mmCIF file of C-alpha atoms and ligand atoms in Angstrom:
data_model
loop_
_atom_site.group_PDB
_atom_site.id
_atom_site.type_symbol
_atom_site.label_atom_id
_atom_site.label_comp_id
_atom_site.label_asym_id
_atom_site.label_seq_id
_atom_site.Cartn_x
_atom_site.Cartn_y
_atom_site.Cartn_z
ATOM 1 C CA UNK P 29 0.000 0.000 0.000
ATOM 2 C CA UNK P 30 1.091 3.562 -0.578
ATOM 3 C CA UNK P 31 2.533 5.286 2.464
ATOM 4 C CA UNK P 32 0.257 7.871 4.035
ATOM 5 C CA UNK P 33 1.022 11.326 5.334
ATOM 6 C CA UNK P 34 1.891 13.463 2.349
ATOM 7 C CA UNK P 35 1.629 17.104 3.409
ATOM 8 C CA UNK P 36 1.279 19.849 0.860
ATOM 9 C CA UNK P 37 1.062 23.613 1.330
ATOM 10 C CA UNK P 38 -0.123 25.374 -1.821
ATOM 11 C CA UNK P 39 0.463 29.097 -1.957
ATOM 12 C CA UNK P 40 -0.609 29.592 1.645
ATOM 13 C CA UNK P 41 -1.047 33.081 3.046
ATOM 14 C CA UNK P 42 -2.108 33.578 6.644
ATOM 15 C CA UNK P 43 -3.068 36.482 8.872
ATOM 16 C CA UNK P 44 -3.920 36.210 12.565
ATOM 17 C CA UNK P 45 -7.525 37.225 13.293
ATOM 18 C CA UNK P 46 -7.628 40.991 13.711
ATOM 19 C CA UNK P 47 -4.049 41.531 12.506
ATOM 20 C CA UNK P 48 -3.314 43.688 9.482
ATOM 21 C CA UNK P 49 -0.280 42.117 7.894
ATOM 22 C CA UNK P 50 0.053 38.465 6.958
ATOM 23 C CA UNK P 51 2.624 36.504 8.978
ATOM 24 C CA UNK P 52 2.937 33.894 6.207
ATOM 25 C CA UNK P 53 2.992 34.710 2.508
ATOM 26 C CA UNK P 54 2.918 32.401 -0.510
ATOM 27 C CA UNK P 55 4.138 29.309 1.299
ATOM 28 C CA UNK P 56 4.417 26.256 -0.966
ATOM 29 C CA UNK P 57 6.128 22.961 -0.192
ATOM 30 C CA UNK P 58 5.557 19.233 -0.049
ATOM 31 C CA UNK P 59 6.611 16.853 2.737
ATOM 32 C CA UNK P 60 6.653 13.160 1.851
ATOM 33 C CA UNK P 61 6.219 10.023 3.961
ATOM 34 C CA UNK P 62 9.574 8.516 4.869
ATOM 35 C CA UNK P 63 11.256 11.896 4.652
ATOM 36 C CA UNK P 64 12.207 14.660 7.036
ATOM 37 C CA UNK P 65 11.429 18.252 6.198
ATOM 38 C CA UNK P 66 13.035 20.901 8.369
ATOM 39 C CA UNK P 67 12.068 24.518 8.903
ATOM 40 C CA UNK P 68 14.582 26.979 10.236
ATOM 41 C CA UNK P 69 14.522 30.736 10.614
ATOM 42 C CA UNK P 70 14.956 33.527 13.113
ATOM 43 C CA UNK P 71 12.578 34.188 15.972
ATOM 44 C CA UNK P 72 9.252 35.577 14.735
ATOM 45 C CA UNK P 73 9.833 34.250 11.201
ATOM 46 C CA UNK P 74 6.533 32.342 11.338
ATOM 47 C CA UNK P 75 7.643 28.745 11.995
ATOM 48 C CA UNK P 76 5.161 27.976 14.776
ATOM 49 C CA UNK P 77 2.386 29.661 12.836
ATOM 50 C CA UNK P 78 3.220 27.537 9.804
ATOM 51 C CA UNK P 79 3.078 24.211 11.645
ATOM 52 C CA UNK P 80 -0.134 25.221 13.451
ATOM 53 C CA UNK P 81 -2.022 25.269 10.160
ATOM 54 C CA UNK P 82 -1.859 21.508 9.595
ATOM 55 C CA UNK P 83 -3.695 20.508 12.814
ATOM 56 C CA UNK P 84 -6.015 23.466 12.126
ATOM 57 C CA UNK P 85 -5.270 25.559 15.169
ATOM 58 C CA UNK P 86 -5.983 28.247 12.583
ATOM 59 C CA UNK P 87 -7.347 28.094 9.052
ATOM 60 C CA UNK P 88 -5.590 29.699 6.111
ATOM 61 C CA UNK P 89 -6.771 32.933 4.515
ATOM 62 C CA UNK P 90 -5.846 31.802 1.027
ATOM 63 C CA UNK P 91 -4.209 28.771 -0.500
ATOM 64 C CA UNK P 92 -4.579 25.180 0.655
ATOM 65 C CA UNK P 93 -3.119 22.858 3.247
ATOM 66 C CA UNK P 94 -3.566 19.268 2.086
ATOM 67 C CA UNK P 95 -3.054 15.910 3.750
ATOM 68 C CA UNK P 96 -2.821 13.114 1.192
ATOM 69 C CA UNK P 97 -4.453 15.408 -1.334
ATOM 70 C CA UNK P 98 -7.435 16.377 0.844
ATOM 71 C CA UNK P 99 -7.701 19.942 2.199
ATOM 72 C CA UNK P 100 -7.545 19.786 5.997
ATOM 73 C CA UNK P 101 -10.498 22.193 6.081
ATOM 74 C CA UNK P 102 -12.580 19.260 4.776
ATOM 75 C CA UNK P 103 -11.473 16.866 7.525
ATOM 76 C CA UNK P 104 -12.933 16.614 10.990
ATOM 77 C CA UNK P 105 -10.805 17.243 14.055
ATOM 78 C CA UNK P 106 -10.697 13.608 15.171
ATOM 79 C CA UNK P 107 -9.368 12.444 11.804
ATOM 80 C CA UNK P 108 -6.632 15.072 11.823
ATOM 81 C CA UNK P 109 -5.713 14.300 15.442
ATOM 82 C CA UNK P 110 -5.398 10.595 14.734
ATOM 83 C CA UNK P 111 -3.185 11.189 11.703
ATOM 84 C CA UNK P 112 -1.079 14.173 12.785
ATOM 85 C CA UNK P 113 0.831 14.395 16.080
ATOM 86 C CA UNK P 114 2.133 17.801 16.947
ATOM 87 C CA UNK P 115 4.680 18.352 19.692
ATOM 88 C CA UNK P 116 4.197 22.020 20.536
ATOM 89 C CA UNK P 117 7.005 24.460 21.218
ATOM 90 C CA UNK P 118 5.686 24.829 24.772
ATOM 91 C CA UNK P 119 4.670 21.288 25.597
ATOM 92 C CA UNK P 120 1.834 20.886 28.064
ATOM 93 C CA UNK P 121 1.397 18.130 30.601
ATOM 94 C CA UNK P 122 -1.830 17.522 32.464
ATOM 95 C CA UNK P 123 -2.038 17.092 36.190
ATOM 96 C CA UNK P 124 -2.310 13.339 36.521
ATOM 97 C CA UNK P 125 0.010 10.402 36.107
ATOM 98 C CA UNK P 126 2.683 9.969 33.440
ATOM 99 C CA UNK P 127 0.581 7.125 32.080
ATOM 100 C CA UNK P 128 -2.469 9.387 31.791
ATOM 101 C CA UNK P 129 -0.360 11.938 29.935
ATOM 102 C CA UNK P 130 1.064 9.384 27.517
ATOM 103 C CA UNK P 131 -2.273 7.747 26.733
ATOM 104 C CA UNK P 132 -3.896 11.068 25.884
ATOM 105 C CA UNK P 133 -3.953 10.484 22.117
ATOM 106 C CA UNK P 134 -4.443 6.718 22.269
ATOM 107 C CA UNK P 135 -6.325 5.552 25.379
ATOM 108 C CA UNK P 136 -6.012 1.853 24.450
ATOM 109 C CA UNK P 137 -2.211 1.843 24.070
ATOM 110 C CA UNK P 138 -0.516 -1.078 25.851
ATOM 111 C CA UNK P 139 2.100 -0.576 28.578
ATOM 112 C CA UNK P 140 4.693 -1.978 26.162
ATOM 113 C CA UNK P 141 3.821 0.735 23.663
ATOM 114 C CA UNK P 142 4.212 3.387 26.364
ATOM 115 C CA UNK P 143 7.639 2.083 27.429
ATOM 116 C CA UNK P 144 8.724 1.785 23.821
ATOM 117 C CA UNK P 145 7.780 5.424 23.189
ATOM 118 C CA UNK P 146 9.570 6.494 26.381
ATOM 119 C CA UNK P 147 12.694 4.638 25.299
ATOM 120 C CA UNK P 148 12.727 6.326 21.892
ATOM 121 C CA UNK P 149 12.134 9.721 23.503
ATOM 122 C CA UNK P 150 15.062 9.149 25.918
ATOM 123 C CA UNK P 151 12.649 9.448 28.840
ATOM 124 C CA UNK P 152 12.682 5.853 30.057
ATOM 125 C CA UNK P 153 15.360 6.425 32.687
ATOM 126 C CA UNK P 154 13.497 9.412 34.052
ATOM 127 C CA UNK P 155 10.303 7.372 34.468
ATOM 128 C CA UNK P 156 12.132 4.358 35.920
ATOM 129 C CA UNK P 157 14.085 6.352 38.495
ATOM 130 C CA UNK P 158 11.052 6.533 40.840
ATOM 131 C CA UNK P 159 9.319 3.367 42.035
ATOM 132 C CA UNK P 160 5.966 4.872 41.077
ATOM 133 C CA UNK P 161 7.057 4.545 37.418
ATOM 134 C CA UNK P 162 4.201 5.224 35.014
ATOM 135 C CA UNK P 163 1.990 6.124 37.992
ATOM 136 C CA UNK P 164 4.194 9.040 38.997
ATOM 137 C CA UNK P 165 2.164 12.219 39.423
ATOM 138 C CA UNK P 166 2.700 15.212 37.211
ATOM 139 C CA UNK P 167 1.679 18.480 38.848
ATOM 140 C CA UNK P 168 -0.610 20.911 37.107
ATOM 141 C CA UNK P 169 1.284 22.525 34.216
ATOM 142 C CA UNK P 170 4.042 19.942 34.608
ATOM 143 C CA UNK P 171 5.819 22.168 37.102
ATOM 144 C CA UNK P 172 7.521 19.263 38.928
ATOM 145 C CA UNK P 173 9.214 18.172 35.696
ATOM 146 C CA UNK P 174 12.106 19.995 34.006
ATOM 147 C CA UNK P 175 11.750 21.648 30.601
ATOM 148 C CA UNK P 176 13.794 18.969 28.848
ATOM 149 C CA UNK P 177 11.796 16.203 30.526
ATOM 150 C CA UNK P 178 8.545 17.891 29.561
ATOM 151 C CA UNK P 179 9.751 17.972 25.962
ATOM 152 C CA UNK P 180 10.705 14.290 26.058
ATOM 153 C CA UNK P 181 7.405 13.198 27.628
ATOM 154 C CA UNK P 182 5.598 15.244 25.017
ATOM 155 C CA UNK P 183 7.606 13.518 22.259
ATOM 156 C CA UNK P 184 6.790 10.124 23.801
ATOM 157 C CA UNK P 185 3.100 11.034 23.832
ATOM 158 C CA UNK P 186 3.256 11.836 20.116
ATOM 159 C CA UNK P 187 4.995 8.516 19.395
ATOM 160 C CA UNK P 188 2.306 6.518 21.214
ATOM 161 C CA UNK P 189 -0.340 7.560 18.677
ATOM 162 C CA UNK P 190 1.717 6.276 15.698
ATOM 163 C CA UNK P 191 0.498 9.004 13.349
ATOM 164 C CA UNK P 192 1.222 9.478 9.642
ATOM 165 C CA UNK P 193 2.718 12.916 10.297
ATOM 166 C CA UNK P 194 4.889 14.226 13.136
ATOM 167 C CA UNK P 195 5.354 17.932 13.775
ATOM 168 C CA UNK P 196 8.159 18.821 16.147
ATOM 169 C CA UNK P 197 8.192 22.517 16.961
ATOM 170 C CA UNK P 198 11.580 23.263 18.450
ATOM 171 C CA UNK P 199 11.263 20.037 20.452
ATOM 172 C CA UNK P 200 14.951 19.340 20.843
ATOM 173 C CA UNK P 201 16.248 22.726 21.978
ATOM 174 C CA UNK P 202 16.103 22.042 25.732
ATOM 175 C CA UNK P 203 18.182 18.872 25.283
ATOM 176 C CA UNK P 204 21.941 18.744 25.433
ATOM 177 C CA UNK P 205 23.600 18.034 22.090
ATOM 178 C CA UNK P 206 24.349 14.370 22.901
ATOM 179 C CA UNK P 207 20.777 13.598 24.025
ATOM 180 C CA UNK P 208 19.435 15.491 21.019
ATOM 181 C CA UNK P 209 21.543 13.306 18.693
ATOM 182 C CA UNK P 210 20.567 10.053 20.463
ATOM 183 C CA UNK P 211 16.906 10.964 20.442
ATOM 184 C CA UNK P 212 16.836 11.857 16.763
ATOM 185 C CA UNK P 213 18.623 8.631 15.839
ATOM 186 C CA UNK P 214 16.070 6.552 17.779
ATOM 187 C CA UNK P 215 13.266 8.660 16.347
ATOM 188 C CA UNK P 216 14.437 8.089 12.816
ATOM 189 C CA UNK P 217 14.216 4.321 13.271
ATOM 190 C CA UNK P 218 10.684 4.588 14.719
ATOM 191 C CA UNK P 219 9.263 7.044 12.209
ATOM 192 C CA UNK P 220 10.551 5.455 9.012
ATOM 193 C CA UNK P 221 7.192 5.419 7.238
ATOM 194 C CA UNK P 222 5.911 8.717 8.567
ATOM 195 C CA UNK P 223 6.301 12.277 7.386
ATOM 196 C CA UNK P 224 8.459 14.199 9.833
ATOM 197 C CA UNK P 225 8.466 17.985 9.980
ATOM 198 C CA UNK P 226 10.994 19.525 12.355
ATOM 199 C CA UNK P 227 11.203 23.168 13.342
ATOM 200 C CA UNK P 228 14.643 23.838 14.742
ATOM 201 C CA UNK P 229 16.899 26.561 16.085
ATOM 202 C CA UNK P 230 20.127 24.573 15.910
ATOM 203 C CA UNK P 231 21.502 23.611 12.524
ATOM 204 C CA UNK P 232 22.956 20.404 14.008
ATOM 205 C CA UNK P 233 19.416 19.192 14.678
ATOM 206 C CA UNK P 234 18.412 19.340 11.021
ATOM 207 C CA UNK P 235 21.615 18.961 9.019
ATOM 208 C CA UNK P 236 20.555 15.479 7.884
ATOM 209 C CA UNK P 237 17.022 16.486 6.815
ATOM 210 C CA UNK P 238 15.969 15.624 3.261
ATOM 211 C CA UNK P 239 14.937 19.215 2.662
ATOM 212 C CA UNK P 240 15.305 22.394 4.691
ATOM 213 C CA UNK P 241 13.101 25.455 4.269
ATOM 214 C CA UNK P 242 14.615 28.751 5.343
ATOM 215 C CA UNK P 243 11.854 31.011 6.598
ATOM 216 C CA UNK P 244 12.336 34.740 6.942
ATOM 217 C CA UNK P 245 9.635 37.244 7.701
ATOM 218 C CA UNK P 246 6.848 34.835 6.721
ATOM 219 C CA UNK P 247 8.366 33.772 3.426
ATOM 220 C CA UNK P 248 10.417 30.818 2.277
ATOM 221 C CA UNK P 249 13.579 32.574 1.147
ATOM 222 C CA UNK P 250 15.684 29.493 0.393
ATOM 223 C CA UNK P 251 15.307 25.721 0.291
ATOM 224 C CA UNK P 252 17.576 22.743 -0.195
ATOM 225 C CA UNK P 253 19.738 20.306 1.702
ATOM 226 C CA UNK P 254 22.212 21.450 4.341
ATOM 227 C CA UNK P 255 25.123 21.239 1.883
ATOM 228 C CA UNK P 256 23.209 23.088 -0.828
ATOM 229 C CA UNK P 257 22.158 25.853 1.537
ATOM 230 C CA UNK P 258 25.697 26.304 2.825
ATOM 231 C CA UNK P 259 26.610 27.165 -0.756
ATOM 232 C CA UNK P 260 23.566 29.172 -1.794
ATOM 233 C CA UNK P 261 21.835 30.776 1.175
ATOM 234 C CA UNK P 262 23.277 33.799 2.984
ATOM 235 C CA UNK P 263 20.396 33.582 5.497
ATOM 236 C CA UNK P 264 21.256 29.954 6.251
ATOM 237 C CA UNK P 265 24.944 30.797 6.572
ATOM 238 C CA UNK P 266 24.035 33.468 9.098
ATOM 239 C CA UNK P 267 22.089 30.919 11.153
ATOM 240 C CA UNK P 268 24.992 28.460 10.980
ATOM 241 C CA UNK P 269 27.378 31.115 12.248
ATOM 242 C CA UNK P 270 25.099 32.432 15.001
HETATM 243 P P1 LIG V 315 10.190 31.544 17.486
HETATM 244 O O1 LIG V 315 9.392 30.406 18.048
HETATM 245 O O2 LIG V 315 10.450 32.610 18.476
HETATM 246 O O3 LIG V 315 11.474 31.074 16.835
HETATM 247 O O4 LIG V 315 9.324 32.278 16.322
HETATM 248 P P2 LIG V 315 8.416 31.627 15.171
HETATM 249 O O5 LIG V 315 9.208 31.571 13.918
HETATM 250 O O6 LIG V 315 7.805 30.371 15.648
HETATM 251 O O7 LIG V 315 7.288 32.747 14.940
HETATM 252 P P3 LIG V 315 5.723 32.675 15.223
HETATM 253 O O8 LIG V 315 5.061 31.860 14.168
HETATM 254 O O9 LIG V 315 5.436 32.320 16.626
HETATM 255 O O10 LIG V 315 5.306 34.197 15.020
HETATM 256 C C1 LIG V 315 5.290 34.807 13.747
HETATM 257 C C2 LIG V 315 4.669 36.193 13.856
HETATM 258 O O11 LIG V 315 3.294 36.063 14.213
HETATM 259 C C3 LIG V 315 5.300 37.088 14.912
HETATM 260 O O12 LIG V 315 5.331 38.384 14.373
HETATM 261 C C4 LIG V 315 4.350 37.036 16.064
HETATM 262 C C5 LIG V 315 3.015 36.785 15.414
HETATM 263 N N1 LIG V 315 2.113 35.959 16.225
HETATM 264 C C6 LIG V 315 2.391 34.734 16.759
HETATM 265 N N2 LIG V 315 1.331 34.247 17.422
HETATM 266 C C7 LIG V 315 0.354 35.185 17.296
HETATM 267 C C8 LIG V 315 -1.005 35.259 17.765
HETATM 268 O O13 LIG V 315 -1.523 34.342 18.409
HETATM 269 N N3 LIG V 315 -1.699 36.397 17.424
HETATM 270 C C9 LIG V 315 -1.153 37.411 16.694
HETATM 271 N N4 LIG V 315 -1.886 38.487 16.391
HETATM 272 N N5 LIG V 315 0.119 37.370 16.255
HETATM 273 C C10 LIG V 315 0.853 36.276 16.539
HETATM 274 MG MG1 LIG V 316 7.965 29.270 17.340
#
């Protein structure tokens, strides 16, 4: 069967409700199953806004966002949620147990699936270190868990649902470089058939992506692989040097 999870943006322009100027203009790209698409750009460039359009946190003003050829505006929320897992830039945890947090997108997941996701997300040791394990309580807002652990639990939660598309919005920035590398290696093995879209700040996080979009001021100013962009994109070079 054909792999599912092809994401296509067709000439997308987007304005926040009530705002005057668009924060995204004429965005077009395709992300394919089995591949990793990365988005990089300075703060305020529009990266989070861009990835919020696929799960329909907002709807586009003009253009189309398509999932396997179908505009997301024609899909219902439960279909999108089951097919697209987004790890937000500010991950949220509910007050409740770790298990409750991990099962959020897939209530019938087995314990093995939870541990497998935790292992991939480099969060297994953190959960094992207390005897309460999966029953460990997370305080409201996840305040008894560090930022990096919140990110990893949020990544594990996304893995549990086994979606066609993963969106990682700056999900690796709170991790040290070694953990970041280990996590992405494990992730790659687990998401082989899925479409992976990664928003990143660090070039090292995305250097091996199949395609990188350089976003500046709401526009894609350059695109290519890491090696191509090093040659062709002054904006990318600036990010590399920063
Ligand atoms: P980051 O996370 O700091 O690297 O920045 P990006 O690239 O994720 O930028 P983004 O998409 O959060 O913001 C793009 C522009 O949109 C920026 O000028 C701020 C504005 N913006 C973001 N969220 C909202 C919102 O909820 N309402 C309005 N009116 N503007 C917003
Ligand atoms: Mg952002």
